[in-house]
XYZ file of C-alpha atoms in Angstrom:
379
model
C 0.000 0.000 0.000
C 1.133 3.540 -0.689
C 1.533 6.517 1.554
C -1.757 8.439 1.365
C -2.054 10.740 4.356
C -5.661 11.881 4.145
C -7.603 12.843 7.256
C -11.180 13.817 8.126
C -11.799 17.513 7.595
C -9.576 17.841 4.524
C -11.089 19.311 1.347
C -10.607 17.668 -2.052
C -11.125 19.547 -5.287
C -12.024 22.698 -3.365
C -15.546 21.463 -2.528
C -15.563 17.892 -1.169
C -15.075 17.688 2.600
C -13.754 14.325 3.813
C -15.670 12.775 6.700
C -14.449 9.211 7.191
C -12.668 6.470 5.289
C -14.852 3.466 4.425
C -12.509 1.403 2.268
C -8.906 0.824 1.287
C -7.496 -1.251 -1.545
C -4.477 -1.735 -3.735
C -5.245 1.340 -5.844
C -6.263 3.802 -3.159
C -8.966 4.691 -0.656
C -12.680 5.406 -0.555
C -14.117 8.061 1.751
C -17.495 9.407 2.679
C -17.400 13.077 1.778
C -19.898 15.930 1.618
C -20.228 18.834 -0.792
C -19.346 21.963 1.188
C -22.254 24.081 -0.078
C -24.861 21.552 -1.240
C -24.266 19.201 1.742
C -24.614 16.205 -0.571
C -23.045 13.036 0.823
C -20.979 11.058 -1.668
C -18.378 8.326 -1.918
C -15.031 9.807 -2.915
C -12.355 7.531 -4.348
C -8.726 8.648 -4.477
C -5.857 7.062 -6.384
C -2.730 6.293 -4.382
C 0.101 7.025 -6.801
C 2.711 5.680 -4.427
C 1.133 2.225 -4.721
C 2.432 1.856 -8.309
C 5.922 1.562 -9.794
C 6.874 4.580 -11.870
C 6.593 2.630 -15.115
C 2.963 1.743 -14.304
C 1.815 5.055 -12.856
C 0.694 6.592 -16.133
C -1.310 3.485 -16.945
C -2.936 3.542 -13.486
C -3.911 7.188 -13.844
C -5.234 6.552 -17.339
C -7.405 3.688 -16.100
C -8.643 5.753 -13.173
C -9.885 8.514 -15.443
C -11.277 5.997 -17.921
C -13.301 4.468 -15.086
C -14.778 7.881 -14.274
C -15.698 8.585 -17.890
C -17.205 5.172 -18.598
C -19.221 5.010 -15.375
C -20.490 8.564 -15.792
C -21.639 7.841 -19.350
C -23.191 4.440 -18.650
C -24.950 5.474 -15.428
C -26.887 8.090 -17.404
C -28.323 5.229 -19.454
C -29.242 2.802 -16.664
C -29.754 2.948 -12.919
C -28.003 -0.427 -12.619
C -24.556 1.184 -12.834
C -23.353 3.359 -9.968
C -23.168 6.964 -11.092
C -20.084 9.181 -11.108
C -20.736 12.783 -10.141
C -17.327 14.405 -10.473
C -13.660 13.649 -11.010
C -10.425 15.589 -11.242
C -6.845 16.173 -10.132
C -6.277 18.127 -6.934
C -2.624 19.117 -6.862
C -1.539 15.694 -8.117
C -4.226 13.753 -6.229
C -6.532 11.959 -8.674
C -10.083 11.515 -7.381
C -13.543 10.569 -8.543
C -16.843 11.186 -6.798
C -19.640 8.591 -6.877
C -23.139 8.285 -5.479
C -23.132 7.020 -1.904
C -24.993 3.703 -1.722
C -26.621 2.212 1.360
C -26.753 -1.555 1.491
C -24.206 -4.310 0.924
C -22.206 -5.951 -1.824
C -23.090 -9.430 -3.035
C -19.849 -10.576 -1.433
C -21.079 -9.343 1.949
C -24.534 -10.793 1.329
C -23.075 -14.192 0.443
C -20.868 -14.137 3.522
C -23.917 -13.381 5.664
C -26.467 -15.855 4.269
C -24.354 -18.644 2.724
C -26.370 -18.749 -0.472
C -29.236 -16.782 -1.976
C -32.729 -18.219 -2.427
C -33.687 -18.685 -6.108
C -36.585 -16.201 -6.050
C -34.251 -13.430 -4.870
C -31.367 -14.576 -7.048
C -33.417 -14.429 -10.242
C -34.113 -10.731 -9.675
C -30.471 -9.987 -8.845
C -29.251 -11.740 -12.001
C -31.846 -9.965 -14.142
C -30.752 -6.555 -12.882
C -27.063 -7.315 -13.342
C -27.887 -8.447 -16.888
C -29.671 -5.166 -17.578
C -26.606 -3.197 -16.504
C -24.312 -5.392 -18.579
C -26.598 -5.092 -21.612
C -26.239 -1.303 -21.540
C -22.464 -1.486 -21.112
C -22.045 -4.085 -23.858
C -24.221 -2.087 -26.254
C -21.705 0.739 -25.833
C -18.765 -1.585 -26.454
C -17.682 -1.666 -22.798
C -16.423 -4.897 -21.202
C -16.305 -4.807 -17.392
C -13.642 -7.559 -17.079
C -13.917 -7.829 -13.289
C -17.507 -8.842 -12.617
C -17.684 -10.535 -9.204
C -19.791 -10.355 -6.028
C -17.584 -7.636 -4.521
C -18.340 -5.368 -7.500
C -22.125 -5.766 -7.383
C -24.041 -3.763 -4.813
C -27.541 -4.427 -3.473
C -29.448 -1.388 -2.265
C -33.067 -0.172 -2.387
C -34.769 2.466 -4.484
C -36.993 5.254 -3.169
C -39.927 2.836 -2.924
C -37.990 0.258 -0.922
C -37.627 -2.161 -3.836
C -34.353 -4.080 -4.283
C -32.002 -2.284 -6.675
C -28.758 -3.813 -7.951
C -25.850 -1.742 -9.248
C -22.554 -2.569 -10.937
C -19.441 -0.992 -9.450
C -15.786 -0.529 -10.293
C -15.036 -0.123 -13.986
C -11.366 0.319 -13.069
C -10.102 -2.319 -15.505
C -12.916 -2.055 -18.009
C -12.206 -2.289 -21.697
C -13.932 0.385 -23.699
C -13.801 3.758 -25.380
C -15.081 6.832 -23.570
C -17.134 9.306 -25.575
C -15.147 11.955 -27.374
C -12.012 9.805 -27.552
C -10.538 8.307 -30.715
C -8.746 5.365 -29.126
C -9.323 2.880 -26.343
C -6.981 2.101 -23.495
C -4.814 -0.812 -24.568
C -3.781 -3.598 -22.210
C -0.114 -4.547 -22.300
C 0.596 -7.942 -23.857
C 0.921 -10.805 -21.403
C -0.953 -8.988 -18.602
C -3.965 -10.732 -17.048
C -6.595 -8.366 -15.692
C -9.406 -9.490 -13.440
C -10.027 -11.885 -10.564
C -8.890 -15.452 -11.240
C -12.003 -17.263 -9.940
C -14.265 -15.340 -12.339
C -12.076 -15.409 -15.452
C -13.238 -17.150 -18.602
C -10.963 -19.706 -20.314
C -9.986 -17.228 -23.039
C -9.282 -14.578 -20.401
C -7.179 -17.033 -18.383
C -5.168 -17.953 -21.493
C -4.494 -14.323 -22.386
C -6.444 -14.518 -25.670
C -8.483 -11.787 -27.293
C -11.666 -11.104 -25.348
C -15.044 -9.498 -25.884
C -18.255 -8.991 -23.913
C -18.640 -12.754 -23.439
C -16.045 -12.762 -20.646
C -18.629 -10.827 -18.602
C -21.247 -13.475 -19.415
C -18.919 -16.173 -18.107
C -18.368 -14.173 -14.903
C -22.132 -13.649 -14.559
C -22.616 -17.425 -14.762
C -19.855 -17.981 -12.182
C -21.374 -15.635 -9.629
C -24.889 -16.973 -10.329
C -23.642 -20.516 -9.623
C -21.859 -19.310 -6.492
C -24.879 -17.438 -5.125
C -27.183 -20.368 -5.924
C -25.044 -23.153 -4.436
C -22.805 -21.351 -1.942
C -19.618 -22.457 -3.687
C -17.585 -21.650 -6.782
C -17.856 -23.994 -9.793
C -14.068 -24.100 -10.250
C -11.384 -24.139 -7.567
C -7.670 -24.821 -7.174
C -4.833 -24.843 -4.685
C -3.237 -21.853 -6.443
C -4.169 -19.307 -9.086
C -2.328 -21.374 -11.702
C -4.199 -24.517 -10.651
C -7.478 -22.592 -10.610
C -6.967 -21.196 -14.106
C -6.062 -24.667 -15.354
C -9.308 -26.057 -13.960
C -11.297 -23.233 -15.530
C -9.893 -24.273 -18.891
C -10.365 -28.031 -18.446
C -12.643 -29.090 -15.568
C -16.404 -29.703 -15.568
C -18.208 -28.206 -12.541
C -20.531 -30.203 -10.312
C -24.154 -29.883 -11.519
C -26.020 -27.479 -9.204
C -28.826 -30.021 -8.722
C -26.335 -32.240 -6.880
C -25.607 -29.420 -4.436
C -29.053 -27.911 -3.861
C -32.092 -30.115 -3.310
C -35.116 -29.388 -5.457
C -33.362 -27.889 -8.478
C -34.617 -29.061 -11.848
C -32.273 -30.617 -14.449
C -32.935 -27.535 -16.586
C -30.739 -25.544 -14.188
C -27.818 -27.884 -14.882
C -28.382 -27.437 -18.613
C -28.222 -23.649 -18.307
C -24.798 -23.829 -16.672
C -23.539 -26.450 -19.126
C -24.215 -23.965 -21.889
C -22.883 -20.972 -19.949
C -19.598 -22.832 -19.257
C -19.118 -24.162 -22.777
C -15.447 -24.098 -23.836
C -16.326 -22.732 -27.253
C -17.562 -19.157 -26.883
C -19.939 -19.662 -29.813
C -21.784 -22.337 -27.826
C -22.534 -20.001 -24.909
C -25.426 -17.592 -24.456
C -25.274 -14.695 -26.918
C -25.853 -11.944 -24.350
C -26.549 -11.233 -20.693
C -30.318 -10.996 -21.081
C -30.457 -14.409 -22.784
C -28.610 -15.982 -19.847
C -30.810 -14.220 -17.275
C -34.010 -15.309 -19.058
C -32.846 -18.932 -19.361
C -31.747 -18.957 -15.728
C -35.120 -17.612 -14.571
C -37.034 -20.114 -16.711
C -34.984 -23.027 -15.386
C -35.615 -22.040 -11.771
C -39.388 -21.827 -12.205
C -40.957 -24.653 -10.230
C -43.122 -26.938 -12.398
C -45.766 -27.324 -9.651
C -47.250 -24.864 -7.129
C -45.104 -24.566 -4.027
C -46.708 -25.048 -0.607
C -44.510 -23.741 2.174
C -43.931 -26.167 5.069
C -45.208 -25.404 8.549
C -41.736 -25.864 10.044
C -38.770 -23.607 9.443
C -35.694 -24.328 7.412
C -34.667 -24.142 3.808
C -37.844 -23.570 1.791
C -36.438 -25.386 -1.224
C -35.411 -28.499 0.655
C -38.482 -28.792 2.897
C -41.150 -27.618 0.453
C -44.050 -29.872 -0.532
C -45.140 -29.984 -4.151
C -48.856 -30.326 -4.883
C -49.995 -31.423 -8.326
C -52.913 -29.601 -9.925
C -54.954 -30.860 -12.893
C -54.185 -29.272 -16.251
C -56.659 -26.638 -17.457
C -59.550 -27.903 -19.571
C -59.042 -27.150 -23.267
C -61.450 -24.495 -24.534
C -63.224 -26.796 -27.017
C -63.668 -29.639 -24.549
C -64.930 -27.192 -21.933
C -67.562 -25.873 -24.347
C -68.751 -29.398 -25.068
C -69.035 -30.182 -21.352
C -71.017 -27.020 -20.704
C -73.366 -27.871 -23.591
C -73.906 -31.371 -22.245
C -74.703 -30.081 -18.764
C -77.210 -27.590 -20.158
C -78.919 -30.261 -22.281
C -79.129 -32.582 -19.271
C -80.668 -29.815 -17.169
C -83.345 -29.140 -19.788
C -84.106 -32.842 -20.011
C -84.559 -33.138 -16.254
C -86.906 -30.143 -16.233
C -89.016 -31.709 -18.982
C -89.240 -35.007 -17.102
C -90.246 -33.161 -13.925
C -92.967 -31.315 -15.806
C -94.308 -34.572 -17.232
C -94.483 -36.105 -13.795
C -96.408 -33.107 -12.450
C -98.812 -33.168 -15.395
C -99.454 -36.872 -15.191
C -99.863 -36.762 -11.441
C -102.667 -34.200 -11.760
C -104.873 -36.431 -14.046
C -107.488 -38.871 -12.651
C -106.195 -42.349 -12.111
C -107.226 -45.022 -14.611
C -106.788 -48.739 -14.861
C -103.293 -49.380 -16.065
C -104.331 -51.255 -19.200
C -106.853 -48.566 -20.184
C -104.322 -45.806 -19.732
C -101.869 -47.681 -21.839
C -104.296 -48.291 -24.659
C -106.556 -45.200 -24.726
C -104.447 -42.208 -23.589
C -102.810 -40.120 -26.280
C -99.112 -39.377 -26.054
C -98.659 -36.831 -23.276
C -97.463 -33.335 -24.175
C -96.026 -30.642 -21.973
C -98.220 -27.585 -21.523
C -96.570 -24.257 -21.269
C -98.433 -23.498 -18.044
C -96.973 -26.583 -16.383
C -93.355 -26.855 -17.577
C -91.042 -23.871 -16.944
C -89.781 -22.063 -19.986
C -86.156 -22.991 -20.616
C -84.241 -21.623 -23.596
C -82.552 -24.307 -25.645
C -78.734 -24.323 -25.606
C -77.050 -22.098 -28.180
C -75.875 -24.029 -31.204
């Protein structure tokens, strides 16, 4: 770590008053700050130049400013990317100002709950996919999608809102620039556990590395464990390129085989065999997690997926068959009414010897005053 000597009460950029530090990493620090006149609370990120060798400092500063430009542009297009409010250079101190979020990262959520229930996870994945779709449409590849860089907060109505963070190693071209930031040959950027095979091998990449990472974190949040592991980063990257992960249905009771099929496609070695975009993966994932039968929650506590009872319901009656049944019921009702009317009519006539009645009486007919008027069924 470098030698940043920031303290509460200092002013950055002539207007941002530092309150307290909330994070520290390899590239710098994050503080809660407030605008001196507007009193707006923000998250202020500063770059620690002393944390980089001199030959890498220019690249670090370039990436820092690229992050500000990309996030500012993309966050105007979707609320699923944390917005950047300001950035600049204060006497050699590079900083960027972001919206201050209340909530927790997916990394913190996973650490707290172990794994996320499918109904909640589907919504998280859908929102992450929306943010990625906007970024990818603008030619931006995040390259470091992982639980630590996804934040769960709530909107003004209290509804769960998911935001993507940290475009510090993103690949893309900010607006108004003629060239993109180029990665030096032989340099791997990202977090090993979430790298795609082509990323791990140092090959050319595109937006599909983010789709691989989205599948990794979806698997991790669903099952509570990563699909690929290793005793070292080298071993881990080797497994990513060669191993087949355990089907999720073997780790979580109640999952349908369709869930396994989604991840088989998402982790295909050939990029052409994977999902074409983030929304396609999110839709397939949601469809696979839909329970085929209504779910009745158990009276006892515990994992709702493991302890749930499934109750079968009959399939809906086809429209044509239903119409025929209704017609038959109506015809039967009319018939019963006619029979009842006949019985009333015959019961009101004087009794006669059975043989005489059989031989002399004309065929009975239903009088309108005796039988109720019933409209015949519509043809």
